[in-house]
């Protein structure tokens, strides 16, 4: 049976500034870098970067799973990683996929990445910095401050967003339906708003479908489609809008690719605040899937190290 030597190391990366969303404040990103080495001594890395509040396993659960693997793992055992460990499925699955690719296949395509702005009024000063860095798509969190305050900041922010740039507003499910409809209304005449991401709670798929039909501003679902079973459920319940897919917690890459291709989903890939290891695996998958919209991986500014 094809087996691989297995090693792993746990990391803890403090954010340069805590990431504040309607879920709360996230100060330290913990993850696991794994390495699989085949019989020809070829080694490939993978990354396990859980986001439990998006429906993935916890870092402790992922470490426990890695601890029980031992020094070797077979392809069969990797394929049997259970669905309640989607970040482990992605980390092991992407390392396995890399081992099966010809060694020379490096990531060629240049991607248009989107820059993640700080929450609140700090976004106004940071926007020109990211424009200078070459970003033309930006993301700003809403649903954190009272809507009147955020709307006032948004109007100031829009004065600095270049005419040909795009801004995504990400509510992380933190808006009431009234507040969501207010944002959809004020954005409907603003062509630079690419979409409003996860305006309502993850389980509110039918209301999202209703609002998508009622307003011009596109809606994208993120938390509602954060793991593979949620993607399948949202599709079964009729969601045909934008899927913000975080490959890092969406399970086996090959299974995700098959579903996205089979159902021709409208996909934007998004980061799980992973290191270069996980980002490379996610962008390889984006390239295979010909995901062309700007990808939410402009997050290197959020850490001091360059892991
Ligand atoms: O998608 C992006 O543009 C960057 C990543 C990003 O916004 C997020 C990553 C991880 C958790 C969340 O707080 C947040 C999101 O909601 O999409
Ligand atoms: Mg989001």
Coordinates of C-alpha atoms and ligand atoms in Angstrom, one line a residue:
X1 CA 0.0 0.0 0.0
X2 CA 1.4 3.4 -1.0
X3 CA 2.7 5.0 2.2
X4 CA 4.2 8.3 3.1
X5 CA 6.5 9.4 5.9
X6 CA 4.6 12.0 7.9
X7 CA 5.8 14.9 10.0
X8 CA 4.0 18.0 11.2
X9 CA 4.7 21.3 13.2
X10 CA 2.2 23.5 14.9
X11 CA 2.5 27.3 14.5
X12 CA 1.0 30.3 16.2
X13 CA 1.0 33.7 14.3
X14 CA -0.2 36.8 16.1
X15 CA -2.0 39.2 13.8
X16 CA -0.3 42.6 13.4
X17 CA -3.6 43.9 14.5
X18 CA -6.5 41.7 15.7
X19 CA -9.0 41.0 13.0
X20 CA -12.4 42.3 14.2
X21 CA -15.5 41.1 12.6
X22 CA -19.1 40.6 13.8
X23 CA -17.9 37.2 15.1
X24 CA -15.6 39.0 17.5
X25 CA -11.8 39.7 17.6
X26 CA -9.3 37.2 16.3
X27 CA -5.7 37.9 17.6
X28 CA -3.7 34.7 16.9
X29 CA -3.8 32.4 13.9
X30 CA -2.9 28.8 14.9
X31 CA -2.3 26.2 12.3
X32 CA -0.3 23.1 11.4
X33 CA 2.2 22.6 8.5
X34 CA 2.4 18.9 7.5
X35 CA 5.0 17.2 5.3
X36 CA 4.5 14.0 3.3
X37 CA 7.5 12.2 1.9
X38 CA 7.2 9.5 -0.7
X39 CA 9.4 6.4 -1.3
X40 CA 11.6 8.4 -3.7
X41 CA 12.2 10.9 -0.9
X42 CA 10.1 13.6 -2.6
X43 CA 8.5 15.8 0.1
X44 CA 5.5 18.1 -0.2
X45 CA 3.9 20.4 2.4
X46 CA 0.3 21.0 3.3
X47 CA -1.4 23.3 5.7
X48 CA -4.2 22.7 8.3
X49 CA -5.7 26.1 9.1
X50 CA -9.0 25.7 10.9
X51 CA -11.7 28.3 11.5
X52 CA -14.1 26.6 14.0
X53 CA -16.5 29.6 14.0
X54 CA -17.0 28.9 10.3
X55 CA -17.8 25.2 10.9
X56 CA -14.4 23.5 10.7
X57 CA -12.7 21.5 13.4
X58 CA -10.7 23.3 16.1
X59 CA -7.0 23.5 16.1
X60 CA -6.9 21.1 19.2
X61 CA -9.0 18.5 17.3
X62 CA -6.7 18.8 14.2
X63 CA -3.5 18.4 16.4
X64 CA -5.2 15.3 18.1
X65 CA -5.8 13.8 14.6
X66 CA -2.2 14.5 13.6
X67 CA -0.9 13.0 16.8
X68 CA -2.7 9.7 16.2
X69 CA -1.3 9.3 12.6
X70 CA 2.2 8.2 13.7
X71 CA 5.3 8.4 11.4
X72 CA 3.6 7.0 8.3
X73 CA 0.3 7.4 6.5
X74 CA -1.3 5.7 3.5
X75 CA -3.2 7.2 0.7
X76 CA -6.3 5.2 1.8
X77 CA -6.0 6.6 5.3
X78 CA -5.9 10.2 3.9
X79 CA -9.0 9.5 1.8
X80 CA -10.7 8.3 5.0
X81 CA -10.2 11.5 7.0
X82 CA -13.7 12.2 8.3
X83 CA -15.9 15.1 7.1
X84 CA -15.8 16.8 10.5
X85 CA -12.1 17.5 9.8
X86 CA -12.3 19.6 6.7
X87 CA -9.1 21.6 7.3
X88 CA -7.2 18.3 7.8
X89 CA -8.8 16.9 4.6
X90 CA -7.6 20.0 2.8
X91 CA -4.1 19.9 4.3
X92 CA -3.4 16.2 3.7
X93 CA -5.4 16.3 0.4
X94 CA -3.4 19.1 -1.1
X95 CA 0.0 17.6 0.0
X96 CA -1.1 14.3 -1.6
X97 CA -2.2 16.1 -4.8
X98 CA 1.1 17.9 -5.0
X99 CA 3.0 14.6 -4.7
X100 CA 1.0 13.2 -7.6
X101 CA 1.8 16.3 -9.8
X102 CA 5.0 16.3 -12.0
X103 CA 7.7 17.9 -9.8
X104 CA 8.2 20.8 -12.3
X105 CA 4.6 22.0 -12.1
X106 CA 5.0 25.4 -10.3
X107 CA 2.2 27.9 -10.0
X108 CA 2.3 30.0 -13.2
X109 CA -0.8 32.2 -13.3
X110 CA -0.7 35.8 -11.9
X111 CA -3.8 36.3 -9.8
X112 CA -5.7 39.5 -9.1
X113 CA -5.8 39.4 -5.2
X114 CA -8.1 41.5 -3.1
X115 CA -6.8 43.5 -0.1
X116 CA -8.4 43.1 3.3
X117 CA -8.9 46.5 4.9
X118 CA -9.0 47.0 8.7
X119 CA -12.5 47.2 10.3
X120 CA -14.0 50.6 11.0
X121 CA -12.6 54.1 10.2
X122 CA -9.0 52.7 10.1
X123 CA -9.9 51.5 6.5
X124 CA -9.9 55.1 5.2
X125 CA -6.2 55.6 5.9
X126 CA -5.2 52.1 4.8
X127 CA -7.0 52.1 1.5
X128 CA -4.5 54.4 -0.3
X129 CA -1.7 52.2 1.1
X130 CA -3.2 49.1 -0.6
X131 CA -3.9 51.0 -3.8
X132 CA -0.2 51.9 -3.8
X133 CA 0.6 48.2 -3.4
X134 CA -1.4 47.5 -6.6
X135 CA -4.7 46.2 -5.3
X136 CA -7.8 47.1 -7.2
X137 CA -10.3 45.0 -5.2
X138 CA -10.7 45.6 -1.5
X139 CA -12.7 44.1 1.3
X140 CA -14.1 45.9 4.3
X141 CA -15.9 44.4 7.3
X142 CA -19.4 45.7 8.3
X143 CA -21.9 44.7 11.0
X144 CA -19.4 45.6 13.7
X145 CA -20.4 49.2 14.5
X146 CA -23.9 50.8 14.6
X147 CA -25.1 51.0 11.0
X148 CA -25.3 54.8 11.0
X149 CA -21.7 55.0 12.0
X150 CA -20.6 52.4 9.4
X151 CA -22.6 54.1 6.7
X152 CA -20.9 57.4 7.4
X153 CA -17.4 55.7 7.2
X154 CA -18.5 53.9 4.0
X155 CA -19.4 57.2 2.3
X156 CA -15.9 58.6 3.2
X157 CA -14.3 55.3 2.1
X158 CA -16.1 55.5 -1.3
X159 CA -14.5 58.9 -1.9
X160 CA -11.1 57.2 -1.8
X161 CA -12.0 54.0 -3.8
X162 CA -10.6 54.4 -7.4
X163 CA -13.3 54.7 -10.0
X164 CA -12.2 51.4 -11.7
X165 CA -11.8 49.5 -8.3
X166 CA -14.1 47.1 -6.6
X167 CA -15.1 47.0 -2.9
X168 CA -16.6 44.0 -1.1
X169 CA -18.6 44.6 2.1
X170 CA -18.4 41.6 4.4
X171 CA -20.9 41.4 7.2
X172 CA -19.9 38.0 8.5
X173 CA -23.6 37.3 9.1
X174 CA -23.9 40.2 11.6
X175 CA -26.8 42.2 10.0
X176 CA -30.5 42.1 10.8
X177 CA -32.7 41.8 7.7
X178 CA -33.5 45.5 8.0
X179 CA -29.9 46.5 8.2
X180 CA -29.0 44.1 5.3
X181 CA -31.7 45.7 3.1
X182 CA -30.5 49.2 4.0
X183 CA -26.9 48.2 2.8
X184 CA -28.3 46.5 -0.3
X185 CA -30.4 49.6 -1.1
X186 CA -27.6 52.3 -0.6
X187 CA -25.1 50.1 -2.6
X188 CA -27.5 49.4 -5.5
X189 CA -26.5 52.6 -7.3
X190 CA -22.8 52.1 -6.6
X191 CA -21.1 50.1 -9.4
X192 CA -17.9 49.8 -7.4
X193 CA -19.5 47.5 -4.8
X194 CA -18.8 44.1 -6.1
X195 CA -21.0 42.3 -3.6
X196 CA -22.2 42.2 0.0
X197 CA -20.7 39.1 1.7
X198 CA -22.8 37.0 4.1
X199 CA -25.3 39.8 5.1
X200 CA -27.4 37.4 7.2
X201 CA -26.9 34.4 9.6
X202 CA -25.5 31.3 7.8
X203 CA -28.7 29.3 8.0
X204 CA -30.8 32.1 6.3
X205 CA -30.4 30.8 2.7
X206 CA -34.0 31.3 1.6
X207 CA -34.0 35.0 2.8
X208 CA -30.7 35.5 1.0
X209 CA -32.3 34.1 -2.2
X210 CA -35.2 36.5 -1.7
X211 CA -32.9 39.5 -1.2
X212 CA -30.8 38.5 -4.2
X213 CA -33.9 38.7 -6.4
X214 CA -35.1 42.0 -4.8
X215 CA -31.9 44.1 -4.9
X216 CA -29.4 45.0 -7.7
X217 CA -26.4 44.7 -5.4
X218 CA -25.0 41.1 -5.7
X219 CA -24.9 39.0 -2.5
X220 CA -22.2 36.4 -1.8
X221 CA -22.4 33.7 0.8
X222 CA -19.4 32.8 2.8
X223 CA -20.2 31.3 6.3
X224 CA -23.3 29.7 4.7
X225 CA -21.0 27.7 2.3
X226 CA -17.8 27.5 4.4
X227 CA -17.5 23.7 4.5
X228 CA -18.2 21.1 1.7
X229 CA -21.4 19.9 3.4
X230 CA -22.6 23.5 3.6
X231 CA -21.8 24.1 -0.1
X232 CA -23.9 21.0 -1.0
X233 CA -26.8 22.1 1.3
X234 CA -26.9 25.7 0.0
X235 CA -27.0 24.4 -3.6
X236 CA -29.7 22.0 -2.7
X237 CA -31.7 24.8 -1.1
X238 CA -31.5 26.8 -4.3
X239 CA -28.5 29.2 -3.9
X240 CA -27.3 30.2 -7.3
X241 CA -25.4 33.4 -6.4
X242 CA -21.8 33.9 -5.5
X243 CA -20.1 31.2 -3.4
X244 CA -17.2 32.6 -1.3
X245 CA -15.2 29.4 -1.0
X246 CA -12.4 29.1 1.6
X247 CA -10.6 26.0 0.1
X248 CA -8.6 25.7 3.4
X249 CA -11.7 24.5 5.2
X250 CA -13.7 23.1 2.3
X251 CA -12.3 19.5 2.6
X252 CA -10.6 17.4 -0.1
X253 CA -9.6 19.6 -3.0
X254 CA -10.5 17.0 -5.7
X255 CA -14.1 16.7 -4.2
X256 CA -14.5 20.5 -4.1
X257 CA -13.2 20.8 -7.7
X258 CA -15.7 18.2 -9.0
X259 CA -18.7 19.9 -7.3
X260 CA -17.8 23.4 -8.5
X261 CA -17.2 22.2 -12.0
X262 CA -20.2 19.9 -12.2
X263 CA -22.6 22.7 -11.0
X264 CA -20.7 25.6 -12.6
X265 CA -20.8 27.5 -9.3
X266 CA -20.0 31.3 -9.4
X267 CA -17.0 31.2 -7.1
X268 CA -14.7 33.7 -5.4
X269 CA -11.9 32.0 -3.4
X270 CA -11.1 33.4 0.0
X271 CA -8.3 33.0 2.5
X272 CA -8.4 31.4 5.9
X273 CA -5.5 33.6 6.9
X274 CA -3.1 30.8 6.2
X275 CA 0.6 30.8 5.4
X276 CA 2.2 30.7 2.0
X277 CA 1.9 26.9 2.1
X278 CA -1.9 26.9 2.3
X279 CA -2.1 29.9 -0.1
X280 CA -0.1 28.1 -2.7
X281 CA -2.3 25.0 -2.5
X282 CA -5.5 27.1 -2.7
X283 CA -4.2 29.2 -5.7
X284 CA -3.2 25.9 -7.4
X285 CA -6.8 24.8 -7.0
X286 CA -8.1 28.2 -8.2
X287 CA -5.9 27.9 -11.3
X288 CA -7.2 24.3 -12.0
X289 CA -10.8 25.6 -11.6
X290 CA -10.0 28.7 -13.7
X291 CA -11.4 30.9 -10.9
X292 CA -10.9 34.3 -12.4
X293 CA -12.5 36.8 -10.1
X294 CA -10.1 38.5 -7.7
X295 CA -9.2 36.1 -5.0
X296 CA -9.4 37.1 -1.3
X297 CA -5.7 36.3 -0.6
X298 CA -4.3 39.8 -0.1
X299 CA -3.8 39.2 3.6
X300 CA 0.0 39.1 4.0
X301 CA -0.2 42.6 5.5
X302 CA -1.9 41.2 8.5
X303 CA 1.2 39.4 9.8
X304 CA 4.7 40.6 10.7
X305 CA 6.4 37.3 9.8
X306 CA 6.5 36.1 6.1
X307 CA 5.5 32.5 6.7
Ligands
LIG1 O1 -11.6 36.8 1.8 C1 -10.8 37.7 1.9 O2 -10.7 38.6 1.1 C2 -9.8 37.7 3.0 C3 -10.1 36.7 4.1 C4 -11.2 37.1 4.9 O3 -11.9 38.2 4.7 C5 -11.6 36.3 6.1 C6 -10.8 35.2 6.4 C7 -11.1 34.4 7.5 C8 -12.1 34.7 8.3 C9 -13.0 35.9 8.1 O4 -12.8 36.8 9.2 C10 -12.8 36.6 6.8 C11 -14.1 36.4 6.0 O5 -15.2 36.5 6.6 O6 -14.0 36.2 4.8
LIG2 MG1 -16.3 36.5 4.7

